[in-house]
Structure formats: C-alpha cells, structure tokens
XYZ file of C-alpha atoms in Angstrom:
678
model
C -4.181 -28.704 23.784
C -4.639 -30.323 20.401
C -7.685 -32.251 21.680
C -9.530 -28.962 21.980
C -10.125 -29.133 18.227
C -11.953 -32.459 18.665
C -15.639 -32.421 19.410
C -15.819 -34.324 22.651
C -19.196 -35.805 23.685
C -20.677 -34.191 26.756
C -22.329 -36.020 29.617
C -25.787 -35.631 28.098
C -24.737 -37.280 24.792
C -25.804 -40.859 24.305
C -23.659 -43.870 23.896
C -25.059 -44.622 20.459
C -23.833 -41.302 19.067
C -20.223 -41.994 20.100
C -20.291 -45.537 18.874
C -21.725 -44.385 15.590
C -18.854 -41.971 15.088
C -16.223 -44.529 16.052
C -17.669 -47.227 13.854
C -17.772 -44.940 10.840
C -14.144 -43.923 11.258
C -13.006 -47.509 10.668
C -13.875 -47.181 6.989
C -12.359 -44.938 4.366
C -11.455 -41.406 5.309
C -13.948 -40.307 2.750
C -17.123 -40.769 4.770
C -20.414 -41.357 3.025
C -23.839 -40.951 4.477
C -24.460 -38.101 6.807
C -23.419 -34.689 5.595
C -22.560 -31.317 7.105
C -21.154 -31.084 10.579
C -21.495 -34.789 11.297
C -19.463 -35.680 8.207
C -16.646 -33.248 9.162
C -16.495 -34.711 12.674
C -16.024 -38.198 11.247
C -13.107 -37.069 9.060
C -11.478 -35.222 11.959
C -11.854 -38.207 14.269
C -10.160 -40.460 11.741
C -7.241 -38.138 10.983
C -6.478 -36.463 14.266
C -3.125 -37.461 15.883
C -4.906 -38.489 19.072
C -5.877 -42.003 20.085
C -9.555 -42.139 21.138
C -10.632 -45.281 23.009
C -14.080 -45.989 24.455
C -14.277 -48.562 27.236
C -17.010 -49.734 29.616
C -17.077 -49.518 33.365
C -15.492 -52.958 33.594
C -12.507 -51.648 31.647
C -13.191 -53.498 28.420
C -12.570 -51.696 25.158
C -15.694 -50.935 23.212
C -14.063 -49.165 20.265
C -11.029 -47.126 19.056
C -10.269 -44.773 16.182
C -6.650 -45.983 15.668
C -4.609 -49.104 16.082
C -2.923 -49.249 19.482
C 0.450 -50.982 19.815
C -0.044 -52.470 16.336
C -3.454 -53.912 17.346
C -6.252 -52.950 14.952
C -9.429 -51.301 16.248
C -11.381 -54.466 15.506
C -8.952 -56.622 17.520
C -8.983 -54.169 20.392
C -12.702 -54.642 21.011
C -13.339 -56.691 24.127
C -9.751 -56.378 25.417
C -9.007 -55.029 28.850
C -7.848 -51.414 28.622
C -5.436 -52.035 31.486
C -3.579 -54.491 29.263
C -2.381 -51.548 27.209
C -0.690 -49.961 30.234
C 2.375 -50.980 32.248
C 1.903 -52.168 35.798
C 3.083 -48.864 37.317
C 0.581 -46.908 35.189
C -2.456 -49.134 35.822
C -2.969 -47.759 39.330
C -2.913 -44.214 37.999
C -5.461 -45.141 35.319
C -7.679 -46.888 37.841
C -7.633 -43.917 40.201
C -8.492 -41.553 37.336
C -11.421 -43.754 36.270
C -12.759 -43.849 39.839
C -12.556 -40.062 40.101
C -14.380 -39.536 36.802
C -17.199 -41.942 37.684
C -17.477 -40.491 41.170
C -17.381 -36.811 40.202
C -18.811 -37.011 36.705
C -16.205 -34.595 35.318
C -13.275 -35.240 32.956
C -9.795 -35.799 34.437
C -6.411 -35.148 32.859
C -3.068 -36.768 33.658
C 0.330 -37.423 32.054
C 2.244 -40.699 31.780
C 5.771 -41.497 30.560
C 6.972 -44.729 29.002
C 10.315 -46.053 27.811
C 10.288 -46.940 24.129
C 13.392 -47.835 22.136
C 15.461 -46.687 25.137
C 13.903 -43.259 24.929
C 11.350 -41.607 27.185
C 8.019 -40.809 25.575
C 5.265 -38.761 27.202
C 1.485 -39.015 26.748
C -1.255 -36.620 27.798
C -4.382 -38.540 28.840
C -7.947 -37.226 29.231
C -10.833 -39.317 30.588
C -14.352 -38.201 29.655
C -17.485 -39.917 31.082
C -20.164 -40.981 28.564
C -23.724 -40.951 29.842
C -26.617 -42.916 28.380
C -30.110 -42.642 29.768
C -28.869 -40.685 32.762
C -26.231 -43.281 33.627
C -22.482 -43.489 33.120
C -21.869 -46.784 31.407
C -18.679 -45.997 29.436
C -15.719 -43.630 29.318
C -13.713 -42.056 26.556
C -9.869 -42.080 26.844
C -8.142 -39.530 24.635
C -4.317 -39.932 24.393
C -1.939 -37.390 22.883
C 1.836 -37.899 22.347
C 3.430 -34.825 23.931
C 7.051 -36.066 23.885
C 8.256 -33.252 21.636
C 6.534 -30.673 23.788
C 7.954 -32.222 26.957
C 11.454 -32.324 25.483
C 11.159 -28.715 24.407
C 9.969 -27.743 27.877
C 12.807 -29.705 29.460
C 15.352 -28.085 27.173
C 13.933 -24.647 27.888
C 14.044 -25.415 31.592
C 17.636 -26.651 31.308
C 18.669 -23.517 29.436
C 16.880 -21.403 31.988
C 18.705 -23.131 34.848
C 22.047 -22.824 33.053
C 21.440 -19.138 32.426
C 20.363 -18.665 36.018
C 23.453 -20.480 37.338
C 25.673 -18.562 34.926
C 24.299 -15.161 35.852
C 24.476 -15.964 39.567
C 28.057 -17.122 39.162
C 29.089 -13.888 37.484
C 30.435 -11.031 39.586
C 28.304 -8.786 37.378
C 25.037 -6.989 37.601
C 22.966 -8.094 34.590
C 19.608 -6.542 33.723
C 17.273 -6.203 30.754
C 16.381 -2.712 29.501
C 13.576 -1.809 27.069
C 13.474 0.952 24.509
C 12.057 3.379 27.066
C 15.284 2.843 29.015
C 13.396 1.134 31.808
C 14.672 -1.904 33.624
C 12.389 -4.875 32.971
C 14.214 -7.497 35.020
C 17.470 -7.974 36.888
C 19.077 -11.360 36.186
C 21.917 -11.017 38.688
C 23.006 -8.313 41.044
C 26.232 -7.260 42.719
C 25.836 -5.796 46.207
C 28.507 -3.231 45.434
C 26.591 -1.902 42.423
C 23.052 -1.898 43.832
C 22.011 -0.153 47.013
C 18.558 -1.807 47.182
C 16.950 -5.167 46.571
C 16.830 -5.881 42.847
C 13.004 -5.814 42.807
C 13.268 -2.135 43.705
C 14.782 -1.283 40.321
C 12.334 -3.177 38.088
C 10.243 -0.654 36.126
C 12.628 2.199 36.930
C 14.937 3.901 34.438
C 18.637 3.325 34.204
C 19.209 6.741 35.801
C 18.423 5.095 39.136
C 21.629 3.072 38.796
C 24.127 5.336 37.038
C 25.602 8.508 38.531
C 24.259 11.714 37.023
C 27.566 12.634 35.401
C 27.467 9.414 33.325
C 23.734 9.164 32.645
C 23.862 11.065 29.362
C 26.686 8.913 28.010
C 24.811 5.757 28.994
C 21.670 7.020 27.215
C 23.635 7.645 24.004
C 25.212 4.170 24.150
C 21.794 2.525 24.693
C 20.185 4.392 21.820
C 23.098 3.461 19.571
C 22.718 -0.224 20.502
C 18.947 -0.125 19.819
C 19.491 1.633 16.508
C 22.449 -0.310 15.053
C 22.367 -3.598 16.943
C 26.103 -3.204 17.528
C 27.289 -4.059 21.035
C 28.659 -1.169 23.073
C 31.348 -1.274 25.751
C 32.534 1.597 27.903
C 34.080 2.334 31.277
C 33.193 4.892 33.909
C 34.378 5.790 37.361
C 32.786 7.022 40.553
C 35.194 9.465 42.091
C 33.591 9.476 45.540
C 34.014 5.725 45.810
C 37.323 5.652 43.865
C 36.028 2.716 41.881
C 35.921 1.812 38.203
C 33.186 -0.037 36.337
C 32.794 -1.550 32.885
C 29.444 -1.599 31.105
C 28.528 -3.756 28.098
C 25.325 -3.404 26.091
C 24.086 -6.084 23.685
C 20.806 -5.997 21.782
C 18.506 -9.034 22.084
C 17.183 -10.422 18.819
C 13.590 -9.375 18.417
C 11.145 -11.979 19.716
C 7.458 -12.176 18.836
C 5.209 -10.424 21.342
C 8.230 -8.671 22.830
C 9.569 -5.240 22.007
C 13.231 -4.287 21.500
C 15.368 -5.191 24.490
C 19.019 -4.994 25.442
C 21.100 -6.884 27.968
C 23.040 -4.500 30.173
C 26.069 -6.000 31.974
C 27.938 -4.005 34.605
C 31.162 -5.188 36.248
C 33.335 -3.721 38.978
C 36.823 -3.471 37.416
C 38.482 -1.522 40.191
C 40.893 -4.322 41.079
C 41.692 -4.881 37.416
C 42.409 -1.154 37.003
C 44.631 -1.168 40.068
C 46.454 -4.250 38.797
C 46.848 -2.616 35.392
C 48.330 0.408 37.090
C 50.698 -1.826 39.049
C 51.550 -3.707 35.864
C 52.250 -0.465 34.030
C 54.429 0.620 36.914
C 56.236 -2.723 36.938
C 56.612 -2.604 33.166
C 57.967 0.934 33.351
C 60.340 -0.095 36.127
C 61.430 -3.153 34.133
C 62.023 -1.010 31.077
C 64.097 1.400 33.147
C 66.108 -1.479 34.590
C 66.645 -2.982 31.144
C 67.614 0.421 29.789
C 70.171 0.827 32.571
C 71.854 -2.514 31.831
C 75.324 -1.870 30.478
C 75.362 -5.142 28.568
C 74.300 -5.559 24.968
C 70.772 -7.018 24.880
C 69.182 -8.466 21.747
C 65.805 -10.231 21.882
C 64.859 -12.641 19.082
C 61.490 -14.399 18.680
C 60.747 -17.959 17.535
C 60.816 -16.815 13.879
C 64.294 -15.246 14.265
C 62.911 -11.717 14.136
C 64.558 -9.103 16.365
C 62.171 -7.908 19.093
C 64.549 -5.994 21.365
C 67.664 -3.937 20.703
C 68.810 -1.858 23.648
C 70.780 1.382 23.704
C 74.048 -0.415 24.504
C 73.685 -2.459 21.315
C 73.146 0.797 19.434
C 76.319 2.303 20.909
C 78.547 -0.753 20.450
C 77.474 -1.679 16.911
C 76.478 1.752 15.615
C 73.106 0.362 14.506
C 69.862 2.082 15.523
C 67.061 -0.037 16.999
C 64.443 1.221 14.527
C 66.506 -0.087 11.598
C 66.638 -3.696 12.878
C 63.489 -4.294 14.963
C 61.267 -6.777 13.142
C 64.084 -7.878 10.844
C 65.817 -11.247 10.766
C 68.682 -11.568 13.241
C 71.049 -12.659 10.476
C 70.343 -9.400 8.624
C 71.128 -7.051 11.519
C 74.536 -6.079 10.097
C 76.859 -6.922 13.029
C 80.397 -7.658 11.865
C 81.412 -10.664 13.960
C 82.001 -14.424 13.648
C 78.501 -15.604 12.692
C 79.480 -19.290 12.621
C 80.233 -19.203 16.360
C 77.059 -17.217 17.113
C 74.744 -19.500 15.119
C 76.301 -22.618 16.652
C 75.558 -21.439 20.185
C 72.055 -20.235 19.177
C 71.212 -23.663 17.748
C 72.559 -25.323 20.896
C 70.353 -23.076 23.027
C 67.292 -23.981 20.941
C 67.898 -27.720 20.965
C 68.672 -28.028 24.677
C 66.421 -25.195 25.911
C 69.088 -24.218 28.397
C 71.393 -21.273 28.942
C 74.331 -21.393 26.542
C 77.575 -19.489 26.920
C 80.360 -18.971 24.399
C 83.542 -19.891 26.222
C 85.710 -18.356 23.511
C 85.783 -14.596 23.193
C 84.006 -13.390 20.059
C 85.875 -10.827 18.015
C 83.847 -7.997 16.505
C 84.474 -4.719 14.751
C 83.896 -1.587 16.782
C 82.453 1.638 15.364
C 86.010 2.995 15.304
C 87.067 0.106 13.071
C 89.218 -1.451 15.799
C 88.825 -5.051 16.893
C 87.010 -5.716 20.134
C 85.988 -8.801 22.066
C 82.602 -9.880 23.429
C 81.586 -12.398 26.071
C 78.190 -13.781 25.048
C 75.474 -15.682 26.937
C 72.200 -16.783 25.312
C 69.059 -17.450 27.362
C 66.177 -19.485 25.886
C 62.667 -17.998 26.026
C 59.922 -20.603 26.611
C 56.221 -19.825 26.159
C 53.298 -20.985 28.326
C 53.081 -24.250 26.349
C 56.714 -25.019 27.170
C 57.616 -24.440 23.534
C 60.574 -22.543 22.086
C 59.633 -18.878 21.981
C 62.944 -17.338 20.952
C 66.024 -16.318 22.905
C 67.695 -13.395 24.627
C 71.314 -12.616 23.774
C 73.351 -10.779 26.390
C 76.854 -9.648 25.529
C 79.510 -7.660 27.358
C 82.459 -5.919 25.805
C 85.426 -7.693 27.404
C 88.112 -6.015 25.299
C 89.558 -4.176 28.292
C 89.427 -7.309 30.423
C 91.191 -9.327 27.716
C 93.867 -6.656 27.492
C 94.277 -6.643 31.273
C 94.462 -10.439 31.375
C 97.104 -10.375 28.672
C 99.030 -7.748 30.615
C 98.626 -9.766 33.817
C 99.959 -12.919 32.173
C 102.837 -10.982 30.681
C 103.487 -9.298 34.021
C 103.590 -12.639 35.774
C 105.861 -13.927 33.042
C 108.182 -10.979 33.554
C 107.970 -11.564 37.294
C 108.884 -15.192 36.725
C 111.726 -14.178 34.442
C 112.896 -11.756 37.117
C 112.788 -14.499 39.718
C 114.612 -16.858 37.354
C 117.138 -14.236 36.283
C 119.712 -15.102 38.947
C 119.412 -18.799 38.178
C 119.625 -18.204 34.456
C 122.671 -15.978 34.993
C 124.268 -18.794 36.985
C 123.373 -21.326 34.268
C 124.956 -19.063 31.655
C 127.973 -18.252 33.880
C 129.138 -21.867 34.190
C 129.626 -22.550 30.465
C 130.841 -18.984 30.009
C 133.627 -19.562 32.558
C 135.069 -22.624 30.915
C 134.713 -20.941 27.547
C 136.763 -18.111 29.034
C 139.383 -20.568 30.448
C 139.684 -22.323 27.122
C 139.987 -19.054 25.245
C 142.831 -18.017 27.588
C 144.506 -21.383 26.972
C 144.096 -21.050 23.208
C 145.532 -17.553 23.430
C 148.674 -18.834 25.274
C 148.978 -21.781 22.882
C 148.679 -19.483 19.928
C 151.450 -17.239 21.358
C 153.720 -20.325 21.648
C 152.980 -21.187 18.034
C 153.754 -17.612 16.962
C 157.009 -17.650 18.937
C 158.055 -20.962 17.362
C 157.080 -19.695 13.956
C 159.074 -16.507 14.379
C 162.105 -18.374 15.724
C 162.010 -20.930 12.938
C 161.515 -18.225 10.328
C 164.530 -16.366 11.757
C 166.581 -19.563 11.436
C 165.597 -20.035 7.813
C 166.364 -16.454 6.981
C 169.846 -16.688 8.500
C 171.042 -19.849 6.591
C 172.744 -17.882 3.867
C 174.403 -15.365 6.156
C 177.923 -15.435 7.398
C 176.771 -15.605 10.978
C 177.936 -18.678 12.807
C 174.996 -20.513 14.271
C 175.436 -22.570 17.270
C 173.568 -25.558 15.886
C 173.490 -27.640 19.011
C 171.942 -24.830 21.056
C 169.372 -24.123 18.379
C 168.313 -27.752 18.175
C 167.836 -27.870 21.911
C 165.682 -24.768 21.814
C 163.535 -26.177 18.952
C 163.075 -29.413 20.835
C 161.779 -27.555 23.854
C 159.368 -25.507 21.761
C 158.213 -28.599 19.860
C 157.427 -30.285 23.161
C 155.220 -27.342 24.127
C 153.570 -27.438 20.706
C 152.910 -31.152 21.061
C 151.189 -30.583 24.396
C 149.129 -27.761 22.931
C 148.148 -29.884 19.944
C 146.802 -32.495 22.330
C 144.821 -30.002 24.440
C 143.588 -27.575 21.785
C 140.908 -29.931 20.297
C 139.434 -30.516 23.768
C 139.494 -26.801 24.448
C 137.754 -26.078 21.153
C 135.135 -28.787 21.798
C 134.516 -27.528 25.331
C 134.226 -24.002 24.022
C 131.745 -25.079 21.364
C 129.711 -26.979 23.978
C 129.751 -23.975 26.277
C 128.641 -21.676 23.473
C 125.959 -24.229 22.538
C 124.727 -24.354 26.142
C 124.576 -20.588 26.334
C 122.830 -20.475 22.981
C 120.286 -23.079 24.126
C 119.565 -21.141 27.309
C 119.209 -17.888 25.380
C 116.993 -19.566 22.781
C 114.802 -21.128 25.469
C 114.606 -17.827 27.290
C 113.684 -16.022 24.109
C 111.012 -18.579 23.248
C 109.630 -18.576 26.782
C 109.495 -14.808 27.138
C 108.006 -14.091 23.719
C 104.715 -12.228 24.329
C 102.879 -14.077 21.557
C 99.588 -13.000 19.999
C 95.914 -13.354 20.796
C 95.343 -15.881 18.055
C 96.057 -19.574 18.443
C 98.784 -21.260 16.441
C 99.896 -24.870 16.100
C 102.692 -25.633 18.556
C 105.019 -28.559 19.324
C 104.365 -29.001 23.057
C 107.386 -31.276 23.520
C 109.675 -28.483 22.352
C 107.835 -25.926 24.504
C 108.248 -28.150 27.559
C 111.992 -28.622 26.890
C 112.437 -24.849 26.670
C 110.571 -24.346 29.948
C 112.647 -27.049 31.662
C 115.805 -25.315 30.497
C 114.688 -21.879 31.644
C 113.615 -23.136 35.058
C 116.638 -25.398 35.622
C 118.032 -23.356 38.486
C 114.629 -23.647 40.285
C 114.651 -27.439 40.425
C 118.184 -28.798 39.908
C 119.142 -28.450 43.595
C 115.983 -30.236 44.835
C 114.853 -32.700 42.196
C 115.600 -34.524 39.035
C 113.349 -34.110 35.987
C 112.537 -37.116 33.848
C 110.592 -36.711 30.632
C 108.502 -39.213 28.716
C 107.442 -37.370 25.594
C 105.281 -38.910 22.888
C 107.422 -38.430 19.771
C 104.283 -38.689 17.613
C 102.508 -35.984 19.584
C 100.441 -33.890 17.128
C 100.763 -30.143 16.865
C 98.305 -28.477 19.225
C 96.294 -25.285 18.500
C 97.110 -23.009 21.426
C 98.545 -19.728 22.620
C 102.200 -20.743 23.125
C 103.263 -17.828 25.289
C 100.468 -18.400 27.795
C 100.948 -22.189 27.878
C 104.679 -21.703 28.543
C 103.673 -19.766 31.656
C 101.368 -22.619 32.714
C 104.187 -25.184 32.273
C 106.569 -22.987 34.268
C 103.998 -22.645 37.087
C 103.628 -26.430 37.238
C 107.392 -27.092 37.341
C 108.122 -24.368 39.909
C 105.237 -25.490 42.169
C 106.472 -29.103 41.969
C 110.037 -28.024 42.816
C 108.839 -25.975 45.799
C 106.705 -28.874 47.074
C 109.687 -31.236 46.837
C 111.996 -28.713 48.538
C 109.505 -28.373 51.406
C 109.385 -32.145 51.813
C 113.180 -32.470 51.586
C 113.621 -29.782 54.271
C 111.101 -31.456 56.561
C 112.326 -35.013 56.065
C 116.008 -34.244 55.291
C 115.910 -36.238 52.067
C 117.177 -35.447 48.586
C 115.403 -37.876 46.314
C 113.049 -35.387 44.622
C 111.643 -36.401 41.264
C 109.520 -34.512 38.738
C 108.116 -36.575 35.868
C 106.691 -34.882 32.793
C 104.774 -36.972 30.282
C 102.925 -36.153 27.055
C 100.355 -38.292 25.235
C 97.344 -37.924 22.959
C 94.202 -39.612 21.688
C 91.880 -38.670 18.832
C 90.472 -35.588 20.544
C 92.831 -34.415 23.273
C 96.481 -33.958 24.236
C 97.528 -34.739 27.804
C 100.465 -33.138 29.641
C 101.139 -34.757 33.015
C 103.251 -33.206 35.781
C 103.940 -35.690 38.597
C 106.020 -34.918 41.696
C 106.813 -36.709 44.946
C 106.521 -33.595 47.073
C 104.357 -32.753 50.082
C 100.956 -33.240 48.384
C 97.826 -31.092 48.763
C 95.419 -31.552 51.713
C 91.813 -32.354 50.767
C 90.410 -29.311 52.571
C 92.197 -26.846 50.284
C 91.917 -28.637 46.944
C 88.815 -26.616 46.034
C 90.644 -23.321 46.710
C 93.889 -23.798 44.801
C 92.587 -22.070 41.666
C 91.246 -19.066 43.587
C 93.127 -15.809 42.889
C 95.598 -14.840 45.638
C 95.243 -18.177 47.435
C 98.624 -19.547 48.495
C 100.079 -21.813 51.179
C 103.575 -20.359 50.807
C 105.195 -17.965 53.253
C 104.668 -14.243 52.848
C 106.888 -12.925 50.083
C 107.318 -16.332 48.445
C 104.085 -16.524 46.467
C 101.325 -14.289 45.116
C 98.636 -16.940 44.689
C 98.296 -16.081 40.996
C 100.100 -19.026 39.403
C 97.375 -21.668 39.442
C 94.595 -19.061 39.029
C 96.196 -17.857 35.791
C 96.906 -21.458 34.742
C 93.236 -22.336 35.198
C 92.141 -19.291 33.203
C 94.540 -20.092 30.372
C 93.698 -23.800 30.130
C 89.962 -23.773 30.827
C 88.701 -20.365 29.730
C 91.027 -19.646 26.822
C 91.689 -23.133 25.466
C 88.496 -24.962 26.397
C 90.489 -27.623 28.239
C 90.645 -28.793 31.831
C 93.097 -29.444 34.649
C 92.776 -32.744 36.510
C 94.255 -33.080 39.990
C 95.331 -36.106 41.990
C 97.161 -35.630 45.263
C 97.941 -37.446 48.475
C 99.550 -35.763 51.417
C 103.125 -36.982 51.925
C 103.256 -38.836 48.591
C 102.981 -36.171 45.937
C 100.745 -34.482 43.375
C 99.817 -35.023 39.748
C 98.422 -32.240 37.578
C 97.170 -33.318 34.147
C 96.528 -30.585 31.602
C 94.027 -31.671 28.948
C 93.900 -29.634 25.741
C 91.471 -30.168 22.822
C 92.975 -30.937 19.415
C 89.974 -29.570 17.547
C 88.951 -25.942 17.904
C-alpha cells in the first residue's frame, strides 16, 4: 500500500505531535523550522496522494492535510466526519471506529462511491491516537484505489474469459517451460488425458505423448523456444486409430517468469475421417464428371475458364491446359458467339437455368458443320451472389439429321398417301384435255379434207374435164357446215384444254413446292402461297367431306421459317381437320363439313388459324395430343407422329407455339403462332 511510505503515529505517540505535523502542512510545501527527519515528514505529509484526517471520539474533524470535497482544511475543522460520507457508508465507518477504540488496533476497509456516473474506490485505514494513555482521537487515511480496482477487475474479467474459452474448447491446453515440464493445464480433454490434470503438473511432456512421437515433439518445442515461431504438426496413435493436431506458441516473456509456451492438442480424428470421405466424394464426383458425354465448360465470375472436360477437348480439338485460366471469349471455339453471349447474359441477370432453343452451329475438328444443344446453369456463392456459370452442351448433329429424315419420311409418307388423290385430281383435267385433243384432231382432218377438195377444184378449172358444178356446190356446202360447227367448238376446246393444262400445272407446281426437301437454314416465305399449295395438294383428302374457306391477310409479311417443314405442319392440320369432319359426318350422317383457314399478323407474330366443325377433342386427351405415337385413329390409319412433328417444328425449331381450342361435338381450332423476328 502507498500509505506504507507515510510515517503513521503509533499508539504511544501524543496528540500534540500529530497536530503539530498537520498544522505545519497547511503552509508552504517548503517547511521551515525543524530540520532532519521531522522536516522530511512534513513535506511527505503535504505531498502524498492520501487524505489524512484527524477526528475526535465524537466524530468531529480536528485537522486534515488536504481539502476534502472542495472544503479547505481550515473549513473542515469542527465538522462532523460522517458528513463527508454517504448514508450507506456511515454505518461502516461507525463500526470501524468502534472496533478501533475497542481493540486499540488499526482497521482497514474499502468503500465505493459514484462520481460523475463512474464508480470510484477508496481504501480507508483508521489508526487510534493515544494521549496520556487514553484514546481521544483517530486518524483516517484515505487512498483512491480506483485505478487499481479497475485493473484488478479487468484482469479478473480476462481471467474468466480465458477460463470460459479454454473450457469451451474441445482441446487440451497446457503451459510448458523450457525444461519441457508441464506447469499448468488450462483445459483437458478426457480422450487425451488418462488421469486428473493435477497429475501431469510438474511432469514432462513425455507423460502425454506416445514414445514414437516424443522426439518430434521435443524438436518442435525447442524450435518454438529458440525462434518464437509457432509450430503446428499432426500425429496419430495407431492402437487407438486416432489423429491429433498439436500447436505450440511461445508466450511473450514476462518479468519474474521464465520462457513458456502454450501447447494446444486437439483430437482431429473426425476431421480426418471427413476429409477422407470428402476426398472419396471428390474423386467420385470427378469420375462422374469425367464420364459425362456432354461438353462441360466451367466459367467463374470473372469469365475465366475453370473447367474443360475431355469431351470438350474431343469436340473442339482444344486441350484443357491451353484454355484453363483464360477468358471464355478467347477459348477459340468456332461457333455463333452472339447467341452464346446472349444466353450467358440472360443466365447472369436472371440467375436461372437458361437454354438455347435454337441449335447452335459449330465447326467440328474435321471441318464439317455440327450442331449443339446448349444449357447454361448459374453458379451462386454462399452470399447468394453470381459466382459464374456452367455450360453443358451436347452434339445433336445426328439427332438433327434424324429429325430431318423423319420429317422428310413423313412427308414422303404423306405424298404416298396423297398419291392416289393427286392422280385422280390430275386425271380429271387430263381426260377432258384428251377429249378436246381428239376433237381438234377430227376437226383438223375435216379442214384438211376441205382444203384438199377445194385445192383439187382450183387445179382443175383450166382442164377439159367437165365438172358437175351442182354436185360440187352441194358437197362444199356440206363441208362448210361441218367447218362452221368446228369453228364454233374449237375455241371452247382450246380454252378447256388450256384450263386443264393449267390445272395439271398448278397441281404439279404445288406438289413440287410441297415435296421440296428444303434446307436447314430459315428463309423468308409467303405463308399464303404455301397454304394455297398445301390446300391444292391435299384436295382429294378433304373435298368429299368438307369445304375449305380461306381468309388470308393480303398484307401478311414474309415470315422467316423452314418452308418444307411448315408445309408438312399445314398438311397435318388440314388432314386432321378433314378426318375429324369425316368422323362426325359418318356418325351424324351430315355433309356440311367446313374448314376455315385464316392468316393475320401483328408487330411481332404471324398467326395461322385452322378451324373445323368436326368431332372436337375431349379434355382428358388434350395434354397427350403432342406425344409421339399417340393417336385416336384406328389401327393402320394413323401413326401418331403428325402433331408430335408439328409441335417440334413450330415450338422447337421456330420458337413459336401452338394454341388449341376445342369442344366435343362442335369442332377444333389450332392456331400456329410464329415469331417475325429471329
């Protein structure tokens, strides 16, 4: 205590000696008069940071070396000492005074007060002053120990935090000195220690570590003591099949303490097992990814390539090591980058799976064109932020070729089915062309005969032969009558022949246009003309069951499409409508079938509507009509491919849609919607 440096009067000292010291301290710190030890005591009493108050047995202040609560020593004289204390502290002071007077020995106690909303602590010591063998006054020495108390409280708080922390850890933590002896164990794991932790204090670390690891531990400890660099290592205990991690950290040198290290040991068996499982899972995942036949390209948030599988190497002829870490745009793939970047940006903005509905053309290693189906998956990090994307692509060249062949095969099948009807449609105009040609042939022979006869008459005018004029005139009149009749009928015959040839030509032209295989690229097409050709080709399918009425928008814009495949869709719609009407006519014995075909457009789409008054489609099968091989027709009358192919052509290949409205007994409306902008 600081008051130990103050010379405190003992019980045998007189009152006058204390008063003399206190009175002299009220003057200047430079004390005159007595010299030597007495003079030094006066200076100390004046300048010490303690408050020294003398008071009588009635509690009145006799003197003080400092001002108390801004009251000067002179003004303090005669005041009640209890007035300087709060009500809760007065009882403590009174009890201390009673004990000192009763026992004749000093008493110490601490008090806390609130000042400026802060707690302040004071150490108090009461010393009895005896004069002439009686106690007639006491000396109260007060010392402000707030800083000390705060420091103790902070040290205590840190100690409790450290204690709670070490107890909360699943580790064994102990302090080791330079002799490699354990000084204290802060926390202990039952799995690591076989005895109570007090058992190990004072023993070497060899009592904890297995013999086979003791030497390594010794080297690590010596290294930590020598360099101050923390050491971390792992070791295993084969008998227990467990793994442990040890960490050594040197403690900064503290006065009165030698070099120490903190030794932390943790059981990491579960972590090791999980790591092993993780490695196994990672290896399995890598094997699965390696076995994927699709192209896989991983790209991070900065557009750098992070994954490039073997399929990508094979398809593009680009090795993974040449592109990993590079920008995706610089990878060297020869394909339509505008389409790829558009779908990548869409994936980033929406953070959802994006799929390119159009096939992407690319150049194979062989130099041939191929087609890819591409899906892009967003990668989101733990903060739900964009972390890149994963591009999966499949080579669909073979599938595209098969689809093309399937469409063409169905078209040929349709042409085969329509062949008889087309032959009939061609036969009718061909027959009356043939009749008219026969008529023209006979008429021409009459003209030749008349010409020859007349020419013979002219040639014989100068001869001596006697011509029976009356007979010749009669014969000419008869021939002229035949010629007159022919002259009246020949124009009609020629016109009918021309119309017949025109009809045949129109059918052939429509058939040629319909059956043209077309290409894989889209071209701008007049849908009105395509529909007229399809109506012509399919005439024999519908003319016996229904009438077709068209309402074409004459201002219909040219549409980017695959004409050959759309012709097949239009044919499927007309044939299905005709069959539905025929079924209704057979059931209800009516013949008022009607198929209405209408075209229209707005700013973005073209609409082709096929409306019939046939049987209609029940609600329970509406969801199945686009399924491959689904049909409601009798065996041998339908393959179930028509609407499936139509859906594929309109939706998958043209990015459009097919709307359906149908009511059983009233009819069906299919509306094909095609985008005007690619």
